[in-house]
CSV table of C-alpha atoms in Angstrom, one decimal:
chain,number,residue,atom,x,y,z
A,18,MET,CA,-126.9,-66.5,-16.1
A,19,ALA,CA,-125.7,-69.9,-16.6
A,20,PHE,CA,-121.8,-71.1,-15.8
A,21,TYR,CA,-121.4,-72.3,-18.9
A,22,ARG,CA,-122.1,-71.2,-23.2
A,23,GLN,CA,-125.1,-71.3,-24.4
A,24,ASP,CA,-125.4,-73.3,-26.8
A,25,PRO,CA,-128.0,-73.0,-29.9
A,26,GLN,CA,-127.3,-76.0,-31.9
A,27,MET,CA,-127.0,-78.0,-28.8
A,28,ALA,CA,-130.4,-76.4,-27.6
A,29,ASP,CA,-132.0,-77.1,-30.8
A,30,CYS,CA,-130.9,-81.2,-30.4
A,31,LEU,CA,-132.3,-81.7,-26.8
A,32,LYS,CA,-135.7,-80.2,-27.7
A,33,GLY,CA,-135.6,-83.0,-30.8
A,34,ILE,CA,-134.6,-85.5,-28.1
A,35,LEU,CA,-137.4,-84.6,-26.0
A,36,ASP,CA,-139.7,-84.5,-28.5
A,37,ARG,CA,-138.8,-87.6,-29.9
A,38,PHE,CA,-139.2,-89.5,-26.6
A,39,GLU,CA,-142.4,-87.5,-25.3
A,40,LYS,CA,-143.9,-89.5,-28.8
A,41,GLU,CA,-142.8,-93.0,-27.8
A,42,GLY,CA,-145.5,-93.2,-25.1
A,43,ARG,CA,-143.8,-90.7,-22.8
A,44,PRO,CA,-146.8,-88.4,-23.7
A,45,SER,CA,-145.8,-84.8,-20.6
A,46,LEU,CA,-142.7,-85.6,-20.8
A,47,GLN,CA,-141.0,-82.2,-21.1
A,48,ASN,CA,-143.1,-81.1,-18.2
A,49,ASN,CA,-141.7,-83.6,-16.2
A,50,ILE,CA,-137.6,-83.7,-16.9
A,51,ALA,CA,-135.2,-80.6,-16.2
A,52,ILE,CA,-131.5,-81.2,-17.8
A,53,THR,CA,-128.7,-79.9,-18.0
A,54,TRP,CA,-126.1,-80.7,-20.8
A,55,ILE,CA,-122.8,-79.5,-21.1
A,56,ARG,CA,-119.4,-80.1,-22.7
A,57,TYR,CA,-116.0,-79.1,-22.5
A,58,ASP,CA,-113.1,-79.0,-25.5
A,59,ASN,CA,-110.0,-80.3,-23.8
A,60,LYS,CA,-109.6,-83.4,-21.2
A,61,ASN,CA,-108.7,-81.3,-18.0
A,62,PRO,CA,-111.2,-78.2,-17.9
A,63,SER,CA,-110.9,-75.1,-15.8
A,64,PRO,CA,-113.9,-74.5,-14.0
A,65,SER,CA,-116.8,-72.7,-15.9
A,66,SER,CA,-115.2,-73.5,-19.4
A,67,GLY,CA,-118.3,-75.5,-21.3
A,68,TYR,CA,-120.0,-75.0,-23.9
A,69,GLY,CA,-124.5,-76.3,-23.5
A,70,THR,CA,-127.4,-76.4,-22.8
A,71,GLY,CA,-130.5,-76.7,-20.2
A,72,TRP,CA,-134.5,-78.0,-20.1
A,73,ASN,CA,-136.0,-76.8,-17.8
A,74,SER,CA,-132.3,-75.9,-15.9
A,75,ASN,CA,-132.7,-73.9,-13.3
A,76,LYS,CA,-136.4,-75.3,-11.6
A,77,ASN,CA,-136.6,-76.8,-8.1
A,78,TYR,CA,-137.1,-80.2,-7.1
A,79,TYR,CA,-136.3,-82.6,-5.1
A,80,PRO,CA,-133.5,-84.3,-5.7
A,81,ALA,CA,-133.3,-87.5,-3.4
A,82,SER,CA,-130.5,-89.0,-3.2
A,83,VAL,CA,-128.3,-85.8,-5.0
A,84,VAL,CA,-128.4,-84.2,-2.3
A,85,LYS,CA,-125.4,-86.1,-0.9
A,86,ILE,CA,-122.8,-84.3,-3.8
A,87,VAL,CA,-123.5,-81.6,-1.8
A,88,TYR,CA,-123.0,-82.9,1.4
A,89,ALA,CA,-120.0,-84.8,0.5
A,90,LEU,CA,-118.4,-82.1,-1.2
A,91,ALA,CA,-119.5,-79.4,2.3
A,92,THR,CA,-118.0,-82.6,3.9
A,93,GLN,CA,-113.7,-81.5,2.0
A,94,ILE,CA,-114.5,-77.9,2.3
A,95,TRP,CA,-115.3,-78.1,6.5
A,96,ILE,CA,-112.0,-80.2,6.9
A,97,GLN,CA,-110.7,-77.7,4.9
A,98,ARG,CA,-111.4,-74.7,7.0
A,99,ASP,CA,-110.7,-77.2,10.3
A,100,LEU,CA,-114.3,-77.0,11.7
A,101,ILE,CA,-113.7,-81.2,11.4
A,102,LEU,CA,-111.1,-83.5,11.6
A,103,ASP,CA,-110.6,-85.9,9.4
A,104,SER,CA,-110.5,-89.5,10.1
A,105,ASP,CA,-110.9,-93.1,9.2
A,106,GLU,CA,-114.3,-93.9,9.8
A,107,LEU,CA,-115.6,-90.2,8.0
A,108,ARG,CA,-113.6,-91.2,5.4
A,109,ARG,CA,-116.1,-94.6,5.3
A,110,ALA,CA,-119.1,-92.4,6.1
A,111,LEU,CA,-118.4,-91.0,2.6
A,112,TYR,CA,-117.3,-93.8,0.5
A,113,GLU,CA,-120.9,-95.7,1.8
A,114,MET,CA,-122.9,-92.6,0.7
A,115,ILE,CA,-121.4,-92.0,-2.7
A,116,ALA,CA,-120.7,-95.3,-3.7
A,117,ASN,CA,-123.6,-97.4,-2.2
A,118,SER,CA,-125.8,-94.2,-1.0
A,119,ASN,CA,-125.9,-95.8,2.1
A,120,ASN,CA,-128.6,-93.2,4.0
A,121,ASP,CA,-127.6,-94.1,7.7
A,122,ALA,CA,-124.0,-93.3,6.2
A,123,THR,CA,-125.7,-89.8,4.7
A,124,SER,CA,-127.0,-88.8,8.9
A,125,TYR,CA,-123.7,-89.6,10.5
A,126,VAL,CA,-122.3,-86.8,8.2
A,127,LEU,CA,-124.9,-84.6,8.2
A,128,ASP,CA,-124.6,-84.8,12.5
A,129,LEU,CA,-121.7,-83.7,12.1
A,130,LEU,CA,-121.1,-81.6,9.3
A,131,THR,CA,-124.4,-79.6,11.3
A,132,GLY,CA,-123.7,-80.9,14.8
A,133,THR,CA,-127.2,-81.6,15.5
A,134,THR,CA,-128.4,-84.6,15.7
A,135,SER,CA,-131.8,-86.7,15.1
A,136,GLY,CA,-133.9,-87.6,18.3
A,137,PRO,CA,-137.2,-86.8,20.0
A,138,SER,CA,-139.0,-83.7,19.4
A,139,LEU,CA,-138.0,-80.6,21.1
A,140,ASN,CA,-139.4,-77.4,23.0
A,141,LYS,CA,-139.6,-74.3,21.2
A,142,GLN,CA,-136.2,-72.9,22.5
A,143,ASN,CA,-134.0,-75.7,21.8
A,144,PHE,CA,-135.9,-76.4,18.8
A,145,HIS,CA,-135.6,-72.8,17.4
A,146,ALA,CA,-131.5,-73.3,18.2
A,147,TRP,CA,-131.3,-77.1,16.2
A,148,LYS,CA,-132.4,-75.8,13.1
A,149,ILE,CA,-130.0,-72.7,13.3
A,150,GLN,CA,-127.6,-75.7,13.1
A,151,ARG,CA,-128.6,-77.3,10.6
A,152,GLN,CA,-129.2,-74.4,8.6
A,153,LEU,CA,-125.0,-74.2,7.8
A,154,ILE,CA,-124.8,-76.2,4.9
A,155,ASN,CA,-127.2,-73.6,3.5
A,156,SER,CA,-125.5,-71.2,4.6
A,157,TRP,CA,-122.0,-71.7,3.2
A,158,LEU,CA,-124.2,-72.1,-0.5
A,159,GLU,CA,-125.8,-68.8,-0.1
A,160,GLU,CA,-121.6,-67.7,0.0
A,161,LEU,CA,-120.8,-69.0,-3.3
A,162,GLN,CA,-123.3,-66.5,-4.7
A,163,TRP,CA,-123.7,-68.3,-7.5
A,164,SER,CA,-127.7,-67.4,-8.8
A,165,GLU,CA,-127.8,-72.1,-10.0
A,166,ILE,CA,-128.2,-72.3,-6.2
A,167,LYS,CA,-130.3,-69.2,-5.8
A,168,ASN,CA,-133.3,-70.9,-3.3
A,169,TRP,CA,-131.8,-74.3,-3.0
A,170,ASN,CA,-132.2,-76.9,0.3
A,171,CYS,CA,-130.4,-78.6,1.3
A,172,THR,CA,-130.9,-79.5,5.2
A,173,GLN,CA,-132.3,-83.1,5.6
A,174,LYS,CA,-131.1,-86.5,5.7
A,175,THR,CA,-132.5,-89.2,3.8
A,176,TRP,CA,-134.4,-91.9,4.4
A,177,ASN,CA,-135.1,-95.5,3.6
A,178,GLU,CA,-139.1,-95.2,5.6
A,179,GLY,CA,-139.4,-91.7,6.7
A,180,PRO,CA,-138.2,-88.7,9.3
A,181,PHE,CA,-139.4,-89.2,13.0
A,182,GLY,CA,-139.3,-86.8,15.9
A,183,ARG,CA,-137.5,-83.8,15.5
A,184,GLU,CA,-136.7,-84.4,12.5
A,185,LYS,CA,-140.3,-84.7,10.8
A,186,ASP,CA,-140.9,-82.0,12.4
A,187,PHE,CA,-138.5,-80.5,10.7
A,188,TYR,CA,-139.7,-81.9,7.5
A,189,GLY,CA,-143.5,-78.8,8.3
A,190,LYS,CA,-146.5,-80.3,8.0
A,191,ASN,CA,-147.1,-80.9,4.7
A,192,ASN,CA,-143.3,-81.1,4.1
A,193,GLU,CA,-142.9,-77.3,2.9
A,194,ASN,CA,-139.3,-77.9,4.0
A,195,ARG,CA,-137.9,-80.4,1.9
A,196,ASN,CA,-134.8,-80.3,-0.1
A,197,ARG,CA,-134.9,-78.8,-3.1
A,198,MET,CA,-132.1,-78.5,-5.9
A,199,THR,CA,-132.1,-78.0,-9.9
A,200,THR,CA,-129.8,-79.6,-12.1
A,201,ASP,CA,-128.2,-76.4,-13.5
A,202,GLY,CA,-126.8,-76.0,-9.6
A,203,SER,CA,-126.2,-79.6,-9.3
A,204,ALA,CA,-123.9,-79.8,-12.5
A,205,ARG,CA,-122.2,-76.5,-10.9
A,206,ILE,CA,-121.6,-78.8,-7.8
A,207,PHE,CA,-120.0,-81.1,-9.4
A,208,GLU,CA,-118.4,-79.7,-12.3
A,209,SER,CA,-116.4,-77.6,-9.5
A,210,LEU,CA,-115.3,-80.8,-7.4
A,211,MET,CA,-114.4,-82.6,-10.8
A,212,THR,CA,-112.1,-79.5,-12.0
A,213,GLN,CA,-110.6,-79.2,-8.2
A,214,GLU,CA,-112.3,-75.9,-7.8
A,215,MET,CA,-112.2,-75.4,-4.3
A,216,LEU,CA,-110.7,-78.4,-3.2
A,217,SER,CA,-106.9,-79.0,-3.1
A,218,LYS,CA,-106.0,-82.4,-5.7
A,219,VAL,CA,-105.6,-84.6,-3.1
A,220,ALA,CA,-108.9,-83.7,-1.8
A,221,SER,CA,-110.5,-84.1,-4.9
A,222,GLU,CA,-108.7,-86.6,-5.9
A,223,LYS,CA,-110.1,-88.8,-2.4
A,224,LEU,CA,-113.5,-87.8,-2.5
A,225,ILE,CA,-113.2,-88.1,-6.3
A,226,LYS,CA,-113.0,-91.7,-6.2
A,227,ASN,CA,-116.4,-92.5,-4.7
A,228,PHE,CA,-118.0,-91.0,-7.5
A,229,LEU,CA,-116.6,-93.8,-10.1
A,230,ARG,CA,-119.0,-96.2,-11.3
A,231,SER,CA,-118.0,-99.4,-13.8
A,232,LEU,CA,-119.7,-100.2,-16.5
A,233,ASP,CA,-118.4,-103.9,-16.4
A,234,PRO,CA,-121.7,-106.0,-16.6
A,235,VAL,CA,-120.1,-108.9,-14.8
A,236,ILE,CA,-119.4,-106.5,-11.9
A,237,ARG,CA,-122.9,-104.5,-12.2
A,238,LYS,CA,-125.1,-107.6,-11.7
A,239,GLN,CA,-123.2,-108.2,-8.9
A,240,ASP,CA,-124.6,-105.0,-7.1
A,241,LEU,CA,-127.7,-104.9,-8.4
A,242,ASP,CA,-128.3,-100.9,-7.0
A,243,ASN,CA,-125.1,-100.2,-9.2
A,244,GLN,CA,-125.8,-96.5,-10.0
A,245,VAL,CA,-126.1,-97.6,-13.6
A,246,ASP,CA,-128.4,-99.4,-14.9
A,247,GLY,CA,-131.6,-97.5,-15.2
A,248,PHE,CA,-129.3,-94.8,-15.0
A,249,LEU,CA,-127.4,-92.4,-17.7
A,250,GLY,CA,-124.3,-94.6,-17.5
A,251,GLU,CA,-125.9,-97.7,-19.0
A,252,GLY,CA,-126.2,-95.8,-22.3
A,253,LEU,CA,-122.8,-95.4,-22.9
A,254,PRO,CA,-119.7,-97.4,-23.9
A,255,PHE,CA,-118.1,-99.9,-22.2
A,256,ALA,CA,-115.1,-98.2,-22.5
A,257,SER,CA,-115.9,-95.1,-20.8
A,258,LYS,CA,-115.1,-93.1,-17.4
A,259,LEU,CA,-118.2,-92.3,-15.2
A,260,TRP,CA,-118.3,-90.6,-12.0
A,261,SER,CA,-121.6,-89.8,-11.3
A,262,LYS,CA,-124.5,-90.3,-8.4
A,263,ALA,CA,-128.2,-91.2,-8.8
A,264,GLY,CA,-131.3,-90.2,-7.2
A,265,LEU,CA,-133.9,-92.4,-6.6
A,266,MET,CA,-137.1,-93.0,-4.9
A,267,SER,CA,-140.5,-93.4,-5.1
A,268,GLU,CA,-141.2,-90.3,-7.1
A,269,VAL,CA,-138.3,-89.1,-9.0
A,270,ARG,CA,-135.5,-91.0,-10.9
A,271,HIS,CA,-132.5,-88.5,-11.3
A,272,ASP,CA,-128.6,-89.4,-12.1
A,273,VAL,CA,-125.9,-86.9,-12.9
A,274,ALA,CA,-123.5,-87.5,-14.4
A,275,TRP,CA,-119.3,-86.6,-15.5
A,276,TRP,CA,-118.0,-89.4,-18.0
A,277,GLU,CA,-114.8,-89.6,-20.5
A,278,ALA,CA,-116.4,-92.4,-23.6
A,279,PRO,CA,-113.3,-93.3,-25.3
A,280,SER,CA,-111.8,-90.6,-27.2
A,281,GLN,CA,-114.1,-88.1,-26.5
A,282,ASN,CA,-113.8,-84.7,-24.2
A,283,PRO,CA,-115.4,-84.7,-20.7
A,284,MET,CA,-119.7,-84.4,-20.5
A,285,LEU,CA,-121.2,-83.3,-17.7
A,286,VAL,CA,-125.2,-84.1,-17.4
A,287,ALA,CA,-127.7,-83.9,-15.1
A,288,VAL,CA,-131.3,-85.6,-15.0
A,289,PHE,CA,-134.3,-85.3,-12.7
A,290,THR,CA,-137.7,-86.6,-13.8
A,291,ILE,CA,-140.4,-86.4,-11.6
A,292,GLY,CA,-143.6,-88.5,-11.5
A,293,GLU,CA,-144.2,-92.4,-11.2
A,294,LYS,CA,-144.1,-93.4,-15.1
A,295,LEU,CA,-140.9,-91.7,-15.4
A,296,VAL,CA,-139.1,-93.1,-12.1
A,297,LYS,CA,-140.9,-96.9,-13.3
A,298,ASP,CA,-138.9,-96.3,-16.4
A,299,ARG,CA,-135.9,-97.8,-16.7
A,300,PHE,CA,-135.1,-96.6,-20.4
A,301,LEU,CA,-135.4,-92.9,-20.5
A,302,LEU,CA,-131.8,-92.5,-19.1
A,303,PRO,CA,-129.9,-94.6,-20.6
A,304,ALA,CA,-131.5,-93.7,-23.7
A,305,ILE,CA,-130.3,-90.1,-22.9
A,306,GLY,CA,-127.3,-90.5,-21.9
A,307,SER,CA,-126.5,-92.5,-25.2
A,308,GLU,CA,-128.2,-90.0,-28.0
A,309,LEU,CA,-126.3,-86.6,-25.5
A,310,ASN,CA,-123.1,-89.4,-26.2
A,311,LYS,CA,-123.9,-90.0,-29.5
A,312,LEU,CA,-123.9,-86.3,-30.5
A,313,ALA,CA,-120.5,-85.3,-29.1
A,314,ILE,CA,-118.9,-88.2,-31.2
């Protein structure tokens, strides 16, 4: 059972949108997209208080940089548990990992969370110990016992070019150990952050500010990698408030976004798309954001 109440009317609306977009020149769109769409009844929703619908929302996909949401939340949980120390350098890394999707910062954060480092291949015994350490985030996710994150894998770093040495070994010969996530689970993780479900108010606010996106077109033009253009946020009214994390690489174009449009309650949407054609489609996610936002009016 999903963490949000199923809404049949929203399901019909979402199916209609996907039908239309598929007919507009995106064959097999419905087989290559996953969506979780949640609306809330008030300005300050509590965890699991939303209602919505999903499409392929429990199917695992390679998440690209969306996994950085998990690593960011885990960092604050580790600090709460006194497993790691807060520091200016860690806060800098968190900001770069989320605000700018920096892969070097992500590598630093994952090393800190798991007590592992990249490097050359290891002998069998040392590699076994290394893999146990790298599984620490998966172990934490299993503790949550959320059905939406069943069979997830959040153990891998994100790369500009690709892994080498022990990191490549850890991926497996056929990349069978890649990260994998669902849109339902991604939405629940993001909701838990935005509703302060697992963190104190102070810790939540510190982390949330890293996800805040500017919809100002002047500011966006100054940063071509702004995680708004080509993603859900581009389709929103200018005066909206947006918190999001995009994922983009040669195989996928994803976005997880929480927004508050003028005179509307919050909305949470996670969209994963796969395949070269959809990766290059800079219009689909903004169109989805626009359509879903209009339906909330």
